[in-house]
PDB file of C-alpha atoms in Angstrom:
ATOM      1  CA  MET A  14       0.890 -25.769  -4.755  1.00  0.00           C
ATOM      2  CA  PRO A  15       2.866 -24.250  -1.850  1.00  0.00           C
ATOM      3  CA  ASP A  16       2.236 -20.664  -0.737  1.00  0.00           C
ATOM      4  CA  ILE A  17       4.727 -18.078  -1.999  1.00  0.00           C
ATOM      5  CA  ASP A  18       6.788 -16.607   0.849  1.00  0.00           C
ATOM      6  CA  LYS A  19       5.717 -13.036   1.551  1.00  0.00           C
ATOM      7  CA  TYR A  20       8.059 -10.109   2.217  1.00  0.00           C
ATOM      8  CA  ALA A  21       7.573  -6.347   2.299  1.00  0.00           C
ATOM      9  CA  VAL A  22       9.163  -2.994   3.054  1.00  0.00           C
ATOM     10  CA  PHE A  23       7.375  -0.678   5.502  1.00  0.00           C
ATOM     11  CA  GLY A  24       7.958   3.057   5.375  1.00  0.00           C
ATOM     12  CA  ASN A  25       6.400   6.497   5.055  1.00  0.00           C
ATOM     13  CA  PRO A  26       6.758   7.784   2.396  1.00  0.00           C
ATOM     14  CA  ILE A  27       7.222   4.571   0.407  1.00  0.00           C
ATOM     15  CA  LYS A  28       5.977   5.293  -3.124  1.00  0.00           C
ATOM     16  CA  GLN A  29       9.525   5.881  -4.368  1.00  0.00           C
ATOM     17  CA  SER A  30      10.888   2.598  -2.985  1.00  0.00           C
ATOM     18  CA  LYS A  31      13.004   0.492  -5.332  1.00  0.00           C
ATOM     19  CA  SER A  32      13.045  -2.461  -2.922  1.00  0.00           C
ATOM     20  CA  PRO A  33      10.324  -4.487  -4.710  1.00  0.00           C
ATOM     21  CA  THR A  34      12.250  -4.197  -7.985  1.00  0.00           C
ATOM     22  CA  ILE A  35      15.529  -5.139  -6.296  1.00  0.00           C
ATOM     23  CA  HIS A  36      14.203  -8.167  -4.423  1.00  0.00           C
ATOM     24  CA  SER A  37      12.278  -9.402  -7.453  1.00  0.00           C
ATOM     25  CA  ALA A  38      15.540  -9.292  -9.414  1.00  0.00           C
ATOM     26  CA  PHE A  39      17.358 -11.179  -6.634  1.00  0.00           C
ATOM     27  CA  ALA A  40      14.645 -13.858  -6.475  1.00  0.00           C
ATOM     28  CA  SER A  41      14.686 -14.344 -10.244  1.00  0.00           C
ATOM     29  CA  GLN A  42      18.463 -14.570 -10.244  1.00  0.00           C
ATOM     30  CA  CYS A  43      18.454 -17.170  -7.449  1.00  0.00           C
ATOM     31  CA  GLY A  44      15.576 -19.203  -8.879  1.00  0.00           C
ATOM     32  CA  GLN A  45      13.271 -18.460  -5.959  1.00  0.00           C
ATOM     33  CA  SER A  46       9.596 -17.505  -5.813  1.00  0.00           C
ATOM     34  CA  ILE A  47       8.745 -14.727  -3.388  1.00  0.00           C
ATOM     35  CA  GLN A  48       6.188 -11.960  -3.126  1.00  0.00           C
ATOM     36  CA  TYR A  49       7.587  -8.562  -2.113  1.00  0.00           C
ATOM     37  CA  ARG A  50       5.644  -5.323  -1.866  1.00  0.00           C
ATOM     38  CA  ALA A  51       6.036  -1.785  -0.558  1.00  0.00           C
ATOM     39  CA  VAL A  52       3.593  -0.767   2.188  1.00  0.00           C
ATOM     40  CA  ARG A  53       2.930   2.738   3.469  1.00  0.00           C
ATOM     41  CA  VAL A  54       2.419   2.652   7.230  1.00  0.00           C
ATOM     42  CA  GLU A  55       1.041   5.555   9.202  1.00  0.00           C
ATOM     43  CA  GLU A  56       3.255   6.921  11.959  1.00  0.00           C
ATOM     44  CA  GLY A  57       2.304   5.392  15.290  1.00  0.00           C
ATOM     45  CA  ASP A  58       0.929   2.257  13.609  1.00  0.00           C
ATOM     46  CA  PHE A  59       4.168   0.367  12.922  1.00  0.00           C
ATOM     47  CA  GLU A  60       3.960  -2.270  15.668  1.00  0.00           C
ATOM     48  CA  ARG A  61       0.351  -3.188  14.902  1.00  0.00           C
ATOM     49  CA  ALA A  62       1.019  -3.347  11.143  1.00  0.00           C
ATOM     50  CA  ALA A  63       4.192  -5.419  11.550  1.00  0.00           C
ATOM     51  CA  ARG A  64       2.605  -7.924  13.925  1.00  0.00           C
ATOM     52  CA  ALA A  65      -0.388  -8.246  11.600  1.00  0.00           C
ATOM     53  CA  PHE A  66       1.947  -8.837   8.629  1.00  0.00           C
ATOM     54  CA  PHE A  67       3.728 -11.700  10.393  1.00  0.00           C
ATOM     55  CA  LYS A  68       0.484 -13.139  11.803  1.00  0.00           C
ATOM     56  CA  GLU A  69      -0.908 -13.272   8.268  1.00  0.00           C
ATOM     57  CA  GLY A  70       2.014 -15.334   6.999  1.00  0.00           C
ATOM     58  CA  GLY A  71       4.730 -12.763   6.290  1.00  0.00           C
ATOM     59  CA  HIS A  72       8.292 -14.099   6.451  1.00  0.00           C
ATOM     60  CA  GLY A  73      10.391 -10.943   6.540  1.00  0.00           C
ATOM     61  CA  LEU A  74      10.219  -7.157   6.572  1.00  0.00           C
ATOM     62  CA  ASN A  75      12.546  -4.423   5.445  1.00  0.00           C
ATOM     63  CA  VAL A  76      12.071  -1.215   7.408  1.00  0.00           C
ATOM     64  CA  THR A  77      12.869   2.282   6.217  1.00  0.00           C
ATOM     65  CA  VAL A  78      12.300   5.853   7.425  1.00  0.00           C
ATOM     66  CA  PRO A  79      10.853   6.639   9.924  1.00  0.00           C
ATOM     67  CA  PHE A  80      10.424   3.212  11.543  1.00  0.00           C
ATOM     68  CA  LYS A  81      13.918   1.797  12.167  1.00  0.00           C
ATOM     69  CA  GLN A  82      13.807   2.596  15.888  1.00  0.00           C
ATOM     70  CA  ASP A  83      10.276   1.118  16.105  1.00  0.00           C
ATOM     71  CA  ALA A  84      11.589  -2.080  14.494  1.00  0.00           C
ATOM     72  CA  PHE A  85      14.450  -2.109  17.009  1.00  0.00           C
ATOM     73  CA  LYS A  86      11.925  -2.064  19.878  1.00  0.00           C
ATOM     74  CA  LEU A  87       9.708  -4.679  18.243  1.00  0.00           C
ATOM     75  CA  ALA A  88      12.410  -7.325  17.752  1.00  0.00           C
ATOM     76  CA  ASP A  89      12.614 -10.143  20.301  1.00  0.00           C
ATOM     77  CA  ARG A  90      16.272 -10.759  19.442  1.00  0.00           C
ATOM     78  CA  LEU A  91      18.862  -8.402  17.968  1.00  0.00           C
ATOM     79  CA  SER A  92      21.999  -9.111  15.974  1.00  0.00           C
ATOM     80  CA  GLU A  93      25.143  -7.506  17.330  1.00  0.00           C
ATOM     81  CA  ARG A  94      25.259  -5.035  14.421  1.00  0.00           C
ATOM     82  CA  ALA A  95      21.634  -4.025  15.074  1.00  0.00           C
ATOM     83  CA  ARG A  96      22.376  -3.579  18.762  1.00  0.00           C
ATOM     84  CA  ARG A  97      25.328  -1.303  18.006  1.00  0.00           C
ATOM     85  CA  ALA A  98      23.340   0.650  15.421  1.00  0.00           C
ATOM     86  CA  GLY A  99      20.382   1.142  17.752  1.00  0.00           C
ATOM     87  CA  ALA A 100      18.150   0.585  14.737  1.00  0.00           C
ATOM     88  CA  VAL A 101      16.736  -2.296  12.687  1.00  0.00           C
ATOM     89  CA  ASN A 102      16.060  -2.398   8.950  1.00  0.00           C
ATOM     90  CA  THR A 103      15.498  -6.173   8.599  1.00  0.00           C
ATOM     91  CA  LEU A 104      12.973  -8.229  10.555  1.00  0.00           C
ATOM     92  CA  THR A 105      12.637 -11.997  10.235  1.00  0.00           C
ATOM     93  CA  LEU A 106       9.989 -14.315  11.622  1.00  0.00           C
ATOM     94  CA  ALA A 107      11.813 -17.159  13.363  1.00  0.00           C
ATOM     95  CA  GLU A 108      10.529 -20.744  13.405  1.00  0.00           C
ATOM     96  CA  ASP A 109       9.396 -20.381  17.015  1.00  0.00           C
ATOM     97  CA  GLY A 110       7.243 -17.366  16.152  1.00  0.00           C
ATOM     98  CA  THR A 111       9.569 -14.746  17.617  1.00  0.00           C
ATOM     99  CA  ILE A 112      11.034 -11.877  15.602  1.00  0.00           C
ATOM    100  CA  ASP A 113      14.727 -11.354  14.850  1.00  0.00           C
ATOM    101  CA  GLY A 114      16.050  -7.850  14.160  1.00  0.00           C
ATOM    102  CA  ASP A 115      19.120  -7.042  12.062  1.00  0.00           C
ATOM    103  CA  ASN A 116      20.704  -3.993  10.442  1.00  0.00           C
ATOM    104  CA  THR A 117      22.279  -4.363   7.001  1.00  0.00           C
ATOM    105  CA  ASP A 118      22.904  -0.675   6.213  1.00  0.00           C
ATOM    106  CA  GLY A 119      26.525  -0.638   7.354  1.00  0.00           C
ATOM    107  CA  ILE A 120      27.581  -3.734   5.459  1.00  0.00           C
ATOM    108  CA  GLY A 121      25.782  -2.235   2.453  1.00  0.00           C
ATOM    109  CA  ILE A 122      27.888   0.919   2.318  1.00  0.00           C
ATOM    110  CA  VAL A 123      31.159  -0.919   3.000  1.00  0.00           C
ATOM    111  CA  ARG A 124      30.523  -3.497   0.268  1.00  0.00           C
ATOM    112  CA  ASP A 125      29.563  -0.792  -2.202  1.00  0.00           C
ATOM    113  CA  MET A 126      32.677   1.274  -1.551  1.00  0.00           C
ATOM    114  CA  ILE A 127      35.148  -1.608  -1.435  1.00  0.00           C
ATOM    115  CA  ALA A 128      33.745  -4.304  -3.750  1.00  0.00           C
ATOM    116  CA  ASN A 129      31.873  -2.190  -6.306  1.00  0.00           C
ATOM    117  CA  LEU A 130      33.795   1.089  -6.384  1.00  0.00           C
ATOM    118  CA  GLY A 131      37.248  -0.222  -5.495  1.00  0.00           C
ATOM    119  CA  TRP A 132      37.781   2.360  -2.762  1.00  0.00           C
ATOM    120  CA  MET A 133      39.863   1.858   0.366  1.00  0.00           C
ATOM    121  CA  VAL A 134      38.767   2.442   3.959  1.00  0.00           C
ATOM    122  CA  GLN A 135      41.670   0.780   5.763  1.00  0.00           C
ATOM    123  CA  GLY A 136      44.319   3.326   6.686  1.00  0.00           C
ATOM    124  CA  MET A 137      42.250   6.230   5.338  1.00  0.00           C
ATOM    125  CA  ARG A 138      41.329   9.514   7.033  1.00  0.00           C
ATOM    126  CA  VAL A 139      37.511   9.454   6.998  1.00  0.00           C
ATOM    127  CA  LEU A 140      35.091  12.359   7.488  1.00  0.00           C
ATOM    128  CA  ILE A 141      31.380  11.700   8.067  1.00  0.00           C
ATOM    129  CA  ILE A 142      28.974  14.630   7.795  1.00  0.00           C
ATOM    130  CA  GLY A 143      25.861  14.179   9.926  1.00  0.00           C
ATOM    131  CA  ALA A 144      25.081  12.332  13.163  1.00  0.00           C
ATOM    132  CA  GLY A 145      21.620  10.858  12.659  1.00  0.00           C
ATOM    133  CA  GLY A 146      20.388   7.304  12.464  1.00  0.00           C
ATOM    134  CA  ALA A 147      22.015   6.701   9.083  1.00  0.00           C
ATOM    135  CA  VAL A 148      25.439   7.373  10.583  1.00  0.00           C
ATOM    136  CA  ARG A 149      24.770   5.230  13.630  1.00  0.00           C
ATOM    137  CA  GLY A 150      23.945   2.352  11.286  1.00  0.00           C
ATOM    138  CA  VAL A 151      27.236   2.468   9.369  1.00  0.00           C
ATOM    139  CA  LEU A 152      29.817   3.323  12.028  1.00  0.00           C
ATOM    140  CA  GLU A 153      30.593  -0.192  13.231  1.00  0.00           C
ATOM    141  CA  PRO A 154      31.319  -1.721   9.774  1.00  0.00           C
ATOM    142  CA  LEU A 155      33.356   1.330   8.774  1.00  0.00           C
ATOM    143  CA  LEU A 156      35.466   1.202  11.927  1.00  0.00           C
ATOM    144  CA  ARG A 157      35.936  -2.570  11.478  1.00  0.00           C
ATOM    145  CA  GLU A 158      37.786  -1.692   8.263  1.00  0.00           C
ATOM    146  CA  ARG A 159      40.423   0.056  10.430  1.00  0.00           C
ATOM    147  CA  PRO A 160      40.601   3.601   9.067  1.00  0.00           C
ATOM    148  CA  LYS A 161      43.516   5.724  10.250  1.00  0.00           C
ATOM    149  CA  ALA A 162      41.095   8.229  11.768  1.00  0.00           C
ATOM    150  CA  LEU A 163      37.352   8.925  11.604  1.00  0.00           C
ATOM    151  CA  LEU A 164      35.792  12.305  12.349  1.00  0.00           C
ATOM    152  CA  ILE A 165      32.022  12.846  12.660  1.00  0.00           C
ATOM    153  CA  VAL A 166      30.829  16.449  12.282  1.00  0.00           C
ATOM    154  CA  ASN A 167      27.325  17.768  12.797  1.00  0.00           C
ATOM    155  CA  ARG A 168      25.584  21.118  13.188  1.00  0.00           C
ATOM    156  CA  THR A 169      24.655  20.018  16.697  1.00  0.00           C
ATOM    157  CA  ALA A 170      28.123  19.113  17.926  1.00  0.00           C
ATOM    158  CA  ALA A 171      26.877  17.215  20.991  1.00  0.00           C
ATOM    159  CA  ARG A 172      25.220  14.542  18.814  1.00  0.00           C
ATOM    160  CA  ALA A 173      28.469  13.867  16.970  1.00  0.00           C
ATOM    161  CA  GLU A 174      30.406  13.816  20.231  1.00  0.00           C
ATOM    162  CA  GLN A 175      27.944  11.301  21.701  1.00  0.00           C
ATOM    163  CA  LEU A 176      28.291   8.982  18.705  1.00  0.00           C
ATOM    164  CA  ALA A 177      32.078   9.164  18.902  1.00  0.00           C
ATOM    165  CA  THR A 178      31.962   8.237  22.582  1.00  0.00           C
ATOM    166  CA  GLU A 179      29.624   5.287  21.955  1.00  0.00           C
ATOM    167  CA  PHE A 180      31.819   3.803  19.222  1.00  0.00           C
ATOM    168  CA  SER A 181      35.260   4.715  20.598  1.00  0.00           C
ATOM    169  CA  ASP A 182      35.941   1.091  21.566  1.00  0.00           C
ATOM    170  CA  LEU A 183      36.071   0.165  17.862  1.00  0.00           C
ATOM    171  CA  GLY A 184      38.752   2.567  16.712  1.00  0.00           C
ATOM    172  CA  PRO A 185      40.027   6.142  16.473  1.00  0.00           C
ATOM    173  CA  VAL A 186      36.762   8.093  16.226  1.00  0.00           C
ATOM    174  CA  GLU A 187      36.195  11.762  17.098  1.00  0.00           C
ATOM    175  CA  GLY A 188      33.078  13.934  16.973  1.00  0.00           C
ATOM    176  CA  GLY A 189      32.165  17.600  17.073  1.00  0.00           C
ATOM    177  CA  GLY A 190      30.956  20.615  15.129  1.00  0.00           C
ATOM    178  CA  TYR A 191      32.095  21.701  11.672  1.00  0.00           C
ATOM    179  CA  ASP A 192      34.830  23.783  13.273  1.00  0.00           C
ATOM    180  CA  CYS A 193      36.582  20.521  14.217  1.00  0.00           C
ATOM    181  CA  ILE A 194      37.590  20.071  10.578  1.00  0.00           C
ATOM    182  CA  GLY A 195      39.988  23.012  10.725  1.00  0.00           C
ATOM    183  CA  SER A 196      42.715  22.670   8.120  1.00  0.00           C
ATOM    184  CA  ARG A 197      42.599  18.865   8.053  1.00  0.00           C
ATOM    185  CA  GLN A 198      42.253  16.961   4.798  1.00  0.00           C
ATOM    186  CA  PHE A 199      40.473  13.635   4.298  1.00  0.00           C
ATOM    187  CA  ASP A 200      40.824  10.666   1.969  1.00  0.00           C
ATOM    188  CA  LEU A 201      37.164   9.631   2.214  1.00  0.00           C
ATOM    189  CA  VAL A 202      34.228  11.985   2.832  1.00  0.00           C
ATOM    190  CA  ILE A 203      30.757  10.528   3.447  1.00  0.00           C
ATOM    191  CA  ASN A 204      27.743  12.829   3.398  1.00  0.00           C
ATOM    192  CA  ALA A 205      24.924  11.601   5.628  1.00  0.00           C
ATOM    193  CA  SER A 206      23.427  15.016   6.355  1.00  0.00           C
ATOM    194  CA  SER A 207      19.963  16.138   5.281  1.00  0.00           C
ATOM    195  CA  ALA A 208      21.293  19.276   3.567  1.00  0.00           C
ATOM    196  CA  GLY A 209      20.985  17.778   0.084  1.00  0.00           C
ATOM    197  CA  LEU A 210      17.269  17.149   0.553  1.00  0.00           C
ATOM    198  CA  ALA A 211      16.864  20.928   0.753  1.00  0.00           C
ATOM    199  CA  GLY A 212      19.152  21.459  -2.250  1.00  0.00           C
ATOM    200  CA  GLU A 213      21.983  22.638  -0.018  1.00  0.00           C
ATOM    201  CA  VAL A 214      25.599  21.623   0.513  1.00  0.00           C
ATOM    202  CA  PRO A 215      27.130  21.269   3.989  1.00  0.00           C
ATOM    203  CA  ASP A 216      29.422  24.169   4.921  1.00  0.00           C
ATOM    204  CA  LEU A 217      32.775  22.559   4.114  1.00  0.00           C
ATOM    205  CA  PRO A 218      36.253  24.064   3.671  1.00  0.00           C
ATOM    206  CA  ALA A 219      37.410  24.388   0.061  1.00  0.00           C
ATOM    207  CA  ASP A 220      40.725  22.663   0.851  1.00  0.00           C
ATOM    208  CA  LEU A 221      39.120  19.617   2.495  1.00  0.00           C
ATOM    209  CA  LEU A 222      40.099  17.169  -0.262  1.00  0.00           C
ATOM    210  CA  THR A 223      43.370  15.877  -1.644  1.00  0.00           C
ATOM    211  CA  GLU A 224      43.839  14.884  -5.272  1.00  0.00           C
ATOM    212  CA  HIS A 225      43.071  11.274  -4.270  1.00  0.00           C
ATOM    213  CA  SER A 226      39.970  11.894  -2.113  1.00  0.00           C
ATOM    214  CA  CYS A 227      36.745   9.913  -2.644  1.00  0.00           C
ATOM    215  CA  CYS A 228      33.344  11.440  -1.847  1.00  0.00           C
ATOM    216  CA  TYR A 229      30.205   9.380  -1.141  1.00  0.00           C
ATOM    217  CA  ASP A 230      26.652  10.662  -0.701  1.00  0.00           C
ATOM    218  CA  MET A 231      24.394   8.218   1.121  1.00  0.00           C
ATOM    219  CA  VAL A 232      21.327   9.423  -0.810  1.00  0.00           C
ATOM    220  CA  TYR A 233      20.755   8.996  -4.535  1.00  0.00           C
ATOM    221  CA  GLY A 234      18.616  10.388  -7.311  1.00  0.00           C
ATOM    222  CA  ASN A 235      18.215  10.665 -11.053  1.00  0.00           C
ATOM    223  CA  ASP A 236      20.691  13.558 -11.032  1.00  0.00           C
ATOM    224  CA  PRO A 237      23.903  14.174  -9.064  1.00  0.00           C
ATOM    225  CA  THR A 238      23.184  15.474  -5.565  1.00  0.00           C
ATOM    226  CA  PRO A 239      24.365  18.959  -4.445  1.00  0.00           C
ATOM    227  CA  PHE A 240      27.148  17.289  -2.435  1.00  0.00           C
ATOM    228  CA  MET A 241      28.277  15.276  -5.453  1.00  0.00           C
ATOM    229  CA  ARG A 242      28.374  18.428  -7.562  1.00  0.00           C
ATOM    230  CA  TRP A 243      30.426  20.168  -4.865  1.00  0.00           C
ATOM    231  CA  ALA A 244      32.855  17.231  -4.743  1.00  0.00           C
ATOM    232  CA  ALA A 245      33.270  17.297  -8.522  1.00  0.00           C
ATOM    233  CA  GLN A 246      33.966  21.041  -8.412  1.00  0.00           C
ATOM    234  CA  GLN A 247      36.657  20.371  -5.796  1.00  0.00           C
ATOM    235  CA  ALA A 248      38.244  17.862  -8.221  1.00  0.00           C
ATOM    236  CA  ALA A 249      37.608  14.808  -6.049  1.00  0.00           C
ATOM    237  CA  TRP A 250      39.294  11.695  -7.429  1.00  0.00           C
ATOM    238  CA  ALA A 251      35.996   9.758  -7.337  1.00  0.00           C
ATOM    239  CA  VAL A 252      32.377  10.604  -6.501  1.00  0.00           C
ATOM    240  CA  ALA A 253      29.424   8.242  -5.905  1.00  0.00           C
ATOM    241  CA  ASP A 254      25.878   8.246  -4.585  1.00  0.00           C
ATOM    242  CA  GLY A 255      24.093   5.728  -2.366  1.00  0.00           C
ATOM    243  CA  LEU A 256      22.361   3.598  -5.002  1.00  0.00           C
ATOM    244  CA  GLY A 257      24.938   0.827  -4.607  1.00  0.00           C
ATOM    245  CA  MET A 258      24.498   0.939  -0.831  1.00  0.00           C
ATOM    246  CA  LEU A 259      20.743   0.482  -1.302  1.00  0.00           C
ATOM    247  CA  VAL A 260      21.262  -2.619  -3.433  1.00  0.00           C
ATOM    248  CA  GLU A 261      23.996  -4.069  -1.210  1.00  0.00           C
ATOM    249  CA  GLN A 262      22.010  -3.690   1.999  1.00  0.00           C
ATOM    250  CA  ALA A 263      19.078  -5.355   0.212  1.00  0.00           C
ATOM    251  CA  ALA A 264      21.340  -8.212  -0.857  1.00  0.00           C
ATOM    252  CA  GLU A 265      22.375  -8.743   2.753  1.00  0.00           C
ATOM    253  CA  SER A 266      18.707  -8.767   3.816  1.00  0.00           C
ATOM    254  CA  PHE A 267      17.969 -11.313   1.079  1.00  0.00           C
ATOM    255  CA  TYR A 268      20.813 -13.467   2.412  1.00  0.00           C
ATOM    256  CA  VAL A 269      19.483 -13.191   5.981  1.00  0.00           C
ATOM    257  CA  TRP A 270      16.087 -14.412   4.784  1.00  0.00           C
ATOM    258  CA  ARG A 271      16.933 -16.895   2.017  1.00  0.00           C
ATOM    259  CA  ARG A 272      20.546 -17.938   2.737  1.00  0.00           C
ATOM    260  CA  GLN A 273      21.525 -17.162  -0.858  1.00  0.00           C
ATOM    261  CA  ARG A 274      23.745 -14.222  -1.747  1.00  0.00           C
ATOM    262  CA  PRO A 275      22.637 -12.577  -5.003  1.00  0.00           C
ATOM    263  CA  GLU A 276      24.930 -10.873  -7.511  1.00  0.00           C
ATOM    264  CA  THR A 277      24.450  -7.126  -7.210  1.00  0.00           C
ATOM    265  CA  GLN A 278      26.334  -5.355 -10.011  1.00  0.00           C
ATOM    266  CA  SER A 279      23.786  -6.146 -12.728  1.00  0.00           C
ATOM    267  CA  VAL A 280      20.958  -4.925 -10.498  1.00  0.00           C
ATOM    268  CA  ILE A 281      22.769  -1.651  -9.752  1.00  0.00           C
ATOM    269  CA  THR A 282      23.388  -1.135 -13.474  1.00  0.00           C
ATOM    270  CA  GLU A 283      19.775  -1.876 -14.372  1.00  0.00           C
ATOM    271  CA  LEU A 284      18.476   0.594 -11.761  1.00  0.00           C
ATOM    272  CA  ARG A 285      20.932   3.264 -12.891  1.00  0.00           C
ATOM    273  CA  VAL A 286      19.897   2.929 -16.526  1.00  0.00           C
ATOM    274  CA  GLY A 287      16.246   3.180 -15.518  1.00  0.00           C
ATOM    275  CA  MET A 288      16.901   6.309 -13.440  1.00  0.00           C
ATOM    276  CA  GLU A 289      18.838   8.007 -16.205  1.00  0.00           C
ATOM    277  CA  ALA A 290      16.011   7.288 -18.660  1.00  0.00           C
ATOM    278  CA  ALA A 291      13.384   8.705 -16.301  1.00  0.00           C
TER     279      ALA A 291
END
C-alpha cells in the first residue's frame, strides 16, 4: 500500500487553524488521499522544522504568521508572485529535492471578491488600510485587475509610501498616512490593519463610502469584525470578511501541489455554518 502524501501548515499560534479541515475537504472532493496537519513551530526554529518535515517525507507546507519571510528565505526557487510579495505561504518539495516557494494570498483575495462575492476591482477606486506583509502579498494581483486608482494608508506613512513605490510599475498606486484620504471616496475598501485584533476601528472619515462601496476585512471570526460593523453603520453596499480568501488561497495551494482545482463555495459555506454554530 503506497504511503499517503504528507502536508502541513506551520505557524505560531496555530491551534485555531482551519487549514486541516479545508484541505481534507478538498482531498475528499477530488478523490485524493493526503495527510494534512497543523504544527506549532517555535520562533527561530522554522528552517530546522521545515527541512526536517521534507526530509521525513513531507510533500508540501503552508506557512502562516509569523514565518512567511522565513519561508521566503528557505525556498530555493521563487514564483514571480512570491518574489513580488517578498513572502511565501506555500512550499513544495520538487522532484530534485529542492524547495519551491509560492504565495497564494493575493490570488485568494481576488478570487473571493470577484468569483464568490461578485465584486468589481477593474476601474474601481481602491483603498487599502495597512502596509504590512498581508498587503504586500495582495498588491500584485489587485493591481493586475486594473483598478482606476489604489491608495495605501498606514499609521506609519513611510511604510505605505515604500510599498507604493515598489509596486508603481503595475498601476496607479499611491501611499501615505491617513491624512492622504482627505475628502476622497472609494468604491472598494480593504482593511488589512491590526486594529480589529484590539477591538478597534481604523480612524476613517465618515464620508469615505459611496452608496455602492464594498468593504472587505482580511481577517474573519465567528462575529462581524469592528471594521465590518463600522462599514455596515456607514451603509456600505456590501461587507465581507476574509474567510473566503482563506479558502481560496488554500485552493490555489492545493492546485500547486496536486494539479487539481477544488470547488470552494461548499467549503466556505460549511466553515461559515460551523463558525455560526460555535
